[in-house]
């Protein structure tokens, strides 16, 4: 029944390490997103993928690299982790290009990343 | 970039009271969405609005898409303890592959 799922739920790691977060959706959507929520709960778009192609790449350090093996999956790989990368990362999905009611975005449960 | 001004930042209310919150923007949006986030969870979609002037209800929740397309309002009637959480407005300018622009959230706290 899970619509948008993410793994892991929690990720604690040392500075300088490389880590990945995985996202899967079973809603049949063609667009997936990564958002970052900071300690003040502010949510900001990082990336958007439509049919496995990168649509949006906001001003995110190039240490962050999204990869979409198929329409149902969007993974986020982070190289050389820094203290400031600590945040909650949310995956979301929608029928991206249709507009109207098909543009509603549904969010996963989040991955809390802590960099020590 | 675009910004959404959401207010109030927090609300302390008694159970049974009505709640109102709003978002304003200097830019036009084509879609307004309202989400609720509880601790340790992702945002959950409450209401979506697609046309200027549209008024939509979801149970005790009612939201409106402002006629200028630069604002939106969410009302909660007869609040109950499970309404506690952070409410976010979000706007969408394009067809949908765009990322959402979020407000900073309204923390709703219900006092016993």
Coordinates of N, CA and C in Angstrom, one line a residue, chain B residues 31-111:
Chain B
X31 N -1.3 26.9 -9.2 CA -1.8 25.9 -8.3 C -1.4 26.2 -6.9
X32 N -2.3 26.0 -6.0 CA -2.0 26.2 -4.5 C -2.3 24.8 -3.9
X33 N -1.4 24.4 -3.0 CA -1.5 23.2 -2.3 C -1.3 23.4 -0.8
X34 N -2.1 22.7 0.0 CA -1.9 22.8 1.5 C -1.5 21.4 2.0
X35 N -0.5 21.4 2.8 CA 0.0 20.1 3.4 C 0.1 20.2 4.9
X36 N 0.0 19.1 5.5 CA 0.2 19.0 7.0 C 1.3 18.0 7.2
X37 N 2.2 18.4 8.1 CA 3.3 17.5 8.5 C 3.3 17.3 10.0
X38 N 3.4 16.0 10.4 CA 3.5 15.6 11.8 C 4.9 15.2 12.1
X39 N 5.3 15.2 13.3 CA 6.7 14.8 13.7 C 7.1 13.5 13.1
X40 N 8.3 13.5 12.4 CA 8.9 12.3 11.9 C 8.2 11.8 10.6
X41 N 7.3 12.6 10.1 CA 6.6 12.1 8.9 C 6.8 13.1 7.7
X42 N 6.4 12.7 6.5 CA 6.5 13.6 5.4 C 5.2 14.4 5.3
X43 N 5.2 15.5 4.5 CA 4.0 16.3 4.3 C 2.9 15.5 3.7
X44 N 1.7 15.7 4.2 CA 0.5 15.0 3.6 C -0.4 16.0 3.0
X45 N -0.7 15.7 1.8 CA -1.6 16.7 1.0 C -3.0 16.7 1.6
X46 N -3.4 18.0 1.9 CA -4.8 18.2 2.5 C -5.8 18.6 1.4
X47 N -5.4 19.7 0.7 CA -6.3 20.3 -0.3 C -5.4 20.9 -1.4
X48 N -6.0 20.7 -2.6 CA -5.3 21.3 -3.8 C -6.3 22.2 -4.5
X49 N -5.8 23.4 -5.0 CA -6.6 24.4 -5.6 C -6.0 24.8 -7.0
X50 N -6.9 24.9 -8.0 CA -6.4 25.0 -9.4 C -6.9 26.3 -10.1
X51 N -7.9 26.9 -9.6 CA -8.4 28.1 -10.3 C -8.6 29.3 -9.3
X52 N -8.3 30.5 -9.8 CA -8.5 31.7 -9.0 C -10.0 31.7 -8.5
X53 N -10.1 32.0 -7.2 CA -11.4 32.1 -6.6 C -12.0 30.8 -6.1
X54 N -11.3 29.7 -6.4 CA -11.8 28.4 -6.1 C -11.8 28.2 -4.5
X55 N -12.9 27.6 -4.0 CA -13.1 27.3 -2.6 C -13.3 25.9 -2.5
X56 N -12.5 25.2 -1.8 CA -12.6 23.7 -1.7 C -12.5 23.3 -0.2
X57 N -13.4 22.3 0.1 CA -13.4 21.8 1.5 C -13.0 20.3 1.5
X58 N -12.4 19.9 2.7 CA -12.0 18.6 3.0 C -12.4 18.3 4.4
X59 N -13.6 17.9 4.7 CA -14.0 17.7 6.1 C -14.1 19.1 6.8
X60 N -13.4 19.2 7.9 CA -13.4 20.5 8.6 C -12.5 21.5 8.0
X61 N -11.8 21.2 7.0 CA -10.8 22.1 6.3 C -11.4 22.7 5.1
X62 N -11.2 24.0 5.0 CA -11.6 24.8 3.8 C -10.5 25.6 3.3
X63 N -10.2 25.6 2.0 CA -9.1 26.5 1.5 C -9.6 27.2 0.3
X64 N -9.0 28.4 0.1 CA -9.4 29.2 -1.1 C -8.2 29.7 -1.8
X65 N -8.3 29.7 -3.1 CA -7.3 30.2 -4.1 C -7.7 31.7 -4.3
X66 N -6.8 32.6 -3.9 CA -7.2 34.0 -4.0 C -7.4 34.5 -5.5
X67 N -8.2 35.5 -5.7 CA -8.6 35.9 -7.0 C -7.4 36.5 -7.7
X68 N -6.5 37.1 -7.0 CA -5.3 37.7 -7.6 C -4.3 36.6 -8.0
X69 N -4.5 35.4 -7.6 CA -3.6 34.2 -7.8 C -2.3 34.4 -7.0
X70 N -2.3 35.3 -6.1 CA -1.0 35.6 -5.3 C -1.2 35.2 -3.8
X71 N -2.4 34.6 -3.5 CA -2.6 34.3 -2.1 C -3.5 33.1 -2.0
X72 N -3.5 32.5 -0.8 CA -4.4 31.4 -0.5 C -4.6 31.3 1.0
X73 N -5.8 30.8 1.4 CA -6.2 30.7 2.8 C -6.6 29.3 3.2
X74 N -6.3 28.9 4.4 CA -6.8 27.6 4.9 C -7.5 27.9 6.3
X75 N -8.7 27.4 6.4 CA -9.4 27.5 7.6 C -9.7 26.0 8.2
X76 N -9.6 25.9 9.5 CA -9.9 24.6 10.1 C -11.0 25.0 11.2
X77 N -12.1 24.3 11.1 CA -13.2 24.6 12.0 C -13.2 23.6 13.1
X78 N -13.6 24.0 14.3 CA -13.8 23.1 15.5 C -12.6 22.2 15.7
X79 N -11.4 22.8 15.9 CA -10.2 22.1 16.0 C -10.2 21.0 17.1
X80 N -9.5 19.9 16.8 CA -9.4 18.7 17.7 C -8.0 18.4 17.9
X81 N -7.6 17.7 18.9 CA -6.2 17.4 19.3 C -5.4 16.9 18.1
X82 N -6.0 16.1 17.3 CA -5.2 15.5 16.2 C -4.9 16.5 15.0
X83 N -5.4 17.7 15.2 CA -5.0 18.7 14.2 C -3.6 19.3 14.4
X84 N -3.1 19.0 15.5 CA -1.7 19.5 15.9 C -0.7 19.1 14.8
X85 N 0.1 20.0 14.4 CA 1.1 19.7 13.4 C 1.6 21.0 12.7
X86 N 2.4 20.9 11.7 CA 2.8 22.1 10.9 C 2.1 22.0 9.6
X87 N 1.5 23.2 9.3 CA 0.7 23.3 8.0 C 1.5 24.1 7.1
X88 N 1.7 23.6 5.8 CA 2.5 24.3 4.8 C 1.6 24.7 3.6
X89 N 1.7 25.9 3.2 CA 1.2 26.2 1.8 C 2.3 26.0 0.8
X90 N 1.9 25.7 -0.4 CA 2.9 25.5 -1.5 C 2.3 25.9 -2.8
X91 N 3.1 26.5 -3.6 CA 2.6 27.0 -4.9 C 3.4 26.4 -6.0
X92 N 2.6 26.3 -7.1 CA 3.2 25.7 -8.4 C 2.9 26.7 -9.5
X93 N 4.0 27.1 -10.3 CA 3.8 28.0 -11.3 C 3.5 27.3 -12.7
X94 N 4.2 26.3 -12.9 CA 4.1 25.7 -14.3 C 3.2 24.5 -14.3
X95 N 3.4 23.6 -15.3 CA 2.5 22.5 -15.5 C 2.6 21.4 -14.5
X96 N 3.8 21.3 -13.9 CA 3.8 20.2 -12.9 C 5.2 19.6 -12.6
X97 N 6.1 19.6 -13.6 CA 7.4 19.1 -13.3 C 8.2 20.1 -12.5
X98 N 7.7 21.3 -12.3 CA 8.3 22.3 -11.5 C 8.3 21.8 -10.0
X99 N 9.3 22.2 -9.3 CA 9.2 22.0 -7.8 C 8.3 22.9 -7.2
X100 N 7.7 22.5 -6.0 CA 6.8 23.4 -5.3 C 7.7 24.4 -4.5
X101 N 7.1 25.6 -4.4 CA 7.6 26.7 -3.6 C 6.8 26.6 -2.3
X102 N 7.5 26.4 -1.2 CA 6.8 26.3 0.1 C 6.8 27.5 1.0
X103 N 5.8 27.7 1.7 CA 5.8 28.7 2.8 C 6.6 28.1 4.0
X104 N 6.8 28.9 5.0 CA 7.7 28.5 6.1 C 6.9 27.7 7.2
X105 N 5.6 27.5 7.0 CA 4.8 26.7 7.9 C 4.1 27.4 9.0
X106 N 3.0 26.9 9.4 CA 2.3 27.4 10.6 C 2.2 26.2 11.6
X107 N 2.9 26.4 12.8 CA 2.8 25.4 13.8 C 1.5 25.6 14.6
X108 N 0.7 24.5 14.6 CA -0.6 24.6 15.3 C -0.5 23.8 16.6
X109 N -0.7 24.5 17.7 CA -0.6 23.8 19.0 C -1.9 24.0 19.7
X110 N -2.5 22.9 20.1 CA -3.8 22.9 20.8 C -3.6 22.7 22.3
X111 N -4.1 23.7 23.0 CA -3.9 23.7 24.5 C -5.1 22.9 25.1

